[in-house]
Amino acid sequence: MPFPTIAHQNKCKAKVAKEIAGMQSEIDQLVVSADKNITASAVNIITDSSESREVIAASLDRDLELLKKRSSIVEKADLKKQLLTKYLPLIKEYRESSQKYENLVLVYCTIWAMDVEDIELALDLAKFAVEQQQKLPHYFKS
């Protein structure tokens, strides 16, 4: 049987770890929310410039890192739903622009739509991605 002080220390450490995890979750949600607003502004200001693509790519990289930090499938699905609402306006702008360039946002949104079981959206995006001859991210095997 451990000493009462050690048991108390372990209990306190567990409580602090739980609080930190909760705070990290709140921070991640704020980052996603802030990125959503920034990305929406970027769409309105500079929809087809290479600068906007760089901003969007950086935002996508941050969001992919947030997804990697999630351990629960449910948490990942919730985040993917938020990210879809963030990036779908960009895809709409891209589709309307009739441009064709490598668009990882389109590809990831297609994958995420499947992951969150929005099959209709996933098929629509997949059809467009195939028409555009978009490539999967490097870690997917064809």
mmCIF file of C-alpha atoms in Angstrom:
data_model
loop_
_atom_site.group_PDB
_atom_site.id
_atom_site.type_symbol
_atom_site.label_atom_id
_atom_site.label_comp_id
_atom_site.label_asym_id
_atom_site.label_seq_id
_atom_site.Cartn_x
_atom_site.Cartn_y
_atom_site.Cartn_z
ATOM 1 C CA MET A 1 0.000 0.000 0.000
ATOM 2 C CA PRO A 2 1.496 3.367 -1.014
ATOM 3 C CA PHE A 3 2.047 6.103 1.476
ATOM 4 C CA PRO A 4 -0.902 8.505 1.851
ATOM 5 C CA THR A 5 1.255 11.380 0.586
ATOM 6 C CA ILE A 6 2.189 9.530 -2.594
ATOM 7 C CA ALA A 7 -1.438 8.596 -3.206
ATOM 8 C CA HIS A 8 -2.417 12.242 -2.708
ATOM 9 C CA GLN A 9 0.330 13.415 -5.088
ATOM 10 C CA ASN A 10 -0.835 10.965 -7.771
ATOM 11 C CA LYS A 11 -4.430 12.126 -7.337
ATOM 12 C CA CYS A 12 -3.346 15.778 -7.686
ATOM 13 C CA LYS A 13 -1.221 15.015 -10.764
ATOM 14 C CA ALA A 14 -4.154 13.259 -12.422
ATOM 15 C CA LYS A 15 -6.435 16.204 -11.667
ATOM 16 C CA VAL A 16 -3.946 18.708 -13.112
ATOM 17 C CA ALA A 17 -3.390 16.546 -16.210
ATOM 18 C CA LYS A 18 -7.160 16.426 -16.781
ATOM 19 C CA GLU A 19 -7.452 20.211 -16.422
ATOM 20 C CA ILE A 20 -4.551 20.761 -18.836
ATOM 21 C CA ALA A 21 -6.154 18.435 -21.398
ATOM 22 C CA GLY A 22 -9.406 20.402 -21.103
ATOM 23 C CA MET A 23 -7.579 23.693 -21.558
ATOM 24 C CA GLN A 24 -5.710 22.340 -24.591
ATOM 25 C CA SER A 25 -9.010 21.290 -26.144
ATOM 26 C CA GLU A 26 -10.415 24.788 -25.610
ATOM 27 C CA ILE A 27 -7.278 26.346 -27.107
ATOM 28 C CA ASP A 28 -7.503 24.059 -30.154
ATOM 29 C CA GLN A 29 -11.144 25.053 -30.679
ATOM 30 C CA LEU A 30 -10.247 28.732 -30.460
ATOM 31 C CA VAL A 31 -7.451 28.236 -33.003
ATOM 32 C CA VAL A 32 -9.822 26.486 -35.409
ATOM 33 C CA SER A 33 -12.414 29.220 -34.905
ATOM 34 C CA ALA A 34 -9.844 31.968 -35.488
ATOM 35 C CA ASP A 35 -8.484 30.168 -38.557
ATOM 36 C CA LYS A 36 -12.025 29.873 -39.907
ATOM 37 C CA ASN A 37 -12.458 33.648 -39.721
ATOM 38 C CA ILE A 38 -9.027 34.330 -41.213
ATOM 39 C CA THR A 39 -9.581 31.883 -44.058
ATOM 40 C CA ALA A 40 -13.021 33.312 -44.810
ATOM 41 C CA SER A 41 -11.450 36.766 -45.029
ATOM 42 C CA ALA A 42 -8.722 35.431 -47.281
ATOM 43 C CA VAL A 43 -11.341 34.037 -49.658
ATOM 44 C CA ASN A 44 -13.060 37.391 -49.900
ATOM 45 C CA ILE A 45 -9.860 39.361 -50.408
ATOM 46 C CA ILE A 46 -7.538 37.248 -52.536
ATOM 47 C CA THR A 47 -9.315 34.197 -53.886
ATOM 48 C CA ASP A 48 -7.041 33.135 -56.717
ATOM 49 C CA SER A 49 -3.645 34.583 -55.950
ATOM 50 C CA SER A 50 -0.645 32.481 -55.029
ATOM 51 C CA GLU A 51 -0.377 34.418 -51.755
ATOM 52 C CA SER A 52 -3.812 33.246 -50.675
ATOM 53 C CA ARG A 53 -2.893 29.678 -51.561
ATOM 54 C CA GLU A 54 0.127 29.947 -49.281
ATOM 55 C CA VAL A 55 -2.021 31.275 -46.424
ATOM 56 C CA ILE A 56 -4.546 28.508 -46.951
ATOM 57 C CA ALA A 57 -1.805 25.853 -47.163
ATOM 58 C CA ALA A 58 -0.351 27.082 -43.859
ATOM 59 C CA SER A 59 -3.806 26.972 -42.283
ATOM 60 C CA LEU A 60 -4.340 23.441 -43.612
ATOM 61 C CA ASP A 61 -0.978 22.348 -42.177
ATOM 62 C CA ARG A 62 -1.938 23.691 -38.747
ATOM 63 C CA ASP A 63 -5.294 21.952 -38.918
ATOM 64 C CA LEU A 64 -3.678 18.658 -39.901
ATOM 65 C CA GLU A 65 -1.397 18.996 -36.867
ATOM 66 C CA LEU A 66 -4.464 19.555 -34.669
ATOM 67 C CA LEU A 67 -5.968 16.367 -36.083
ATOM 68 C CA LYS A 68 -2.796 14.414 -35.330
ATOM 69 C CA LYS A 69 -2.969 15.514 -31.691
ATOM 70 C CA ARG A 70 -6.424 13.985 -31.293
ATOM 71 C CA SER A 71 -6.432 10.418 -30.034
ATOM 72 C CA SER A 72 -10.167 9.742 -30.058
ATOM 73 C CA ILE A 73 -11.949 8.981 -33.320
ATOM 74 C CA VAL A 74 -14.958 10.937 -32.058
ATOM 75 C CA GLU A 75 -12.797 14.020 -31.376
ATOM 76 C CA LYS A 76 -11.226 13.727 -34.816
ATOM 77 C CA ALA A 77 -14.647 13.453 -36.477
ATOM 78 C CA ASP A 78 -15.899 16.526 -34.618
ATOM 79 C CA LEU A 79 -12.838 18.509 -35.678
ATOM 80 C CA LYS A 80 -13.194 17.317 -39.280
ATOM 81 C CA LYS A 81 -16.802 18.576 -39.327
ATOM 82 C CA GLN A 82 -15.579 21.986 -38.142
ATOM 83 C CA LEU A 83 -12.815 21.977 -40.733
ATOM 84 C CA LEU A 84 -15.269 21.115 -43.498
ATOM 85 C CA THR A 85 -17.353 24.173 -42.652
ATOM 86 C CA LYS A 86 -14.138 26.203 -42.668
ATOM 87 C CA TYR A 87 -12.859 24.996 -46.038
ATOM 88 C CA LEU A 88 -16.015 24.364 -48.094
ATOM 89 C CA PRO A 89 -16.374 28.060 -49.039
ATOM 90 C CA LEU A 90 -12.822 27.911 -50.429
ATOM 91 C CA ILE A 91 -13.699 24.867 -52.505
ATOM 92 C CA LYS A 92 -16.822 26.613 -53.783
ATOM 93 C CA GLU A 93 -14.706 29.598 -54.859
ATOM 94 C CA TYR A 94 -12.204 27.246 -56.501
ATOM 95 C CA ARG A 95 -14.919 25.442 -58.428
ATOM 96 C CA GLU A 96 -16.476 28.695 -59.612
ATOM 97 C CA SER A 97 -13.115 30.071 -60.725
ATOM 98 C CA SER A 98 -12.647 27.296 -63.329
ATOM 99 C CA GLN A 99 -8.978 27.166 -62.400
ATOM 100 C CA LYS A 100 -6.978 23.968 -62.187
ATOM 101 C CA TYR A 101 -4.051 23.555 -59.824
ATOM 102 C CA GLU A 102 -3.004 21.117 -57.123
ATOM 103 C CA ASN A 103 -5.574 21.675 -54.403
ATOM 104 C CA LEU A 104 -4.931 19.729 -51.203
ATOM 105 C CA VAL A 105 -7.851 21.444 -49.500
ATOM 106 C CA LEU A 106 -10.199 19.824 -52.007
ATOM 107 C CA VAL A 107 -8.567 16.436 -51.513
ATOM 108 C CA TYR A 108 -8.613 16.587 -47.710
ATOM 109 C CA CYS A 109 -12.213 17.795 -47.645
ATOM 110 C CA THR A 110 -13.157 14.832 -49.831
ATOM 111 C CA ILE A 111 -11.474 12.466 -47.382
ATOM 112 C CA TRP A 112 -12.936 14.217 -44.340
ATOM 113 C CA ALA A 113 -16.449 14.141 -45.812
ATOM 114 C CA MET A 114 -16.111 10.356 -46.088
ATOM 115 C CA ASP A 115 -14.730 10.160 -42.555
ATOM 116 C CA VAL A 116 -17.716 12.037 -41.104
ATOM 117 C CA GLU A 117 -20.084 9.959 -43.252
ATOM 118 C CA ASP A 118 -21.358 12.819 -45.405
ATOM 119 C CA ILE A 119 -21.437 10.534 -48.413
ATOM 120 C CA GLU A 120 -23.303 12.890 -50.744
ATOM 121 C CA LEU A 121 -20.743 15.648 -50.204
ATOM 122 C CA ALA A 122 -17.869 13.172 -50.427
ATOM 123 C CA LEU A 123 -19.069 11.813 -53.787
ATOM 124 C CA ASP A 124 -19.622 15.306 -55.161
ATOM 125 C CA LEU A 125 -16.135 16.417 -54.123
ATOM 126 C CA ALA A 126 -14.561 13.150 -55.287
ATOM 127 C CA LYS A 127 -16.141 13.474 -58.728
ATOM 128 C CA PHE A 128 -14.826 17.014 -59.062
ATOM 129 C CA ALA A 129 -11.375 15.998 -57.761
ATOM 130 C CA VAL A 130 -11.187 13.172 -60.309
ATOM 131 C CA GLU A 131 -12.223 15.541 -63.117
ATOM 132 C CA GLN A 132 -9.442 17.863 -61.964
ATOM 133 C CA GLN A 133 -6.996 14.939 -61.749
ATOM 134 C CA GLN A 134 -6.126 15.870 -58.179
ATOM 135 C CA LYS A 135 -3.586 13.658 -56.433
ATOM 136 C CA LEU A 136 -3.888 12.121 -52.988
ATOM 137 C CA PRO A 137 -1.466 13.238 -50.273
ATOM 138 C CA HIS A 138 1.935 11.542 -50.465
ATOM 139 C CA TYR A 139 1.274 9.075 -47.643
ATOM 140 C CA PHE A 140 -1.706 7.482 -49.451
ATOM 141 C CA LYS A 141 -0.955 4.488 -51.598
ATOM 142 C CA SER A 142 -2.677 4.562 -54.968
#
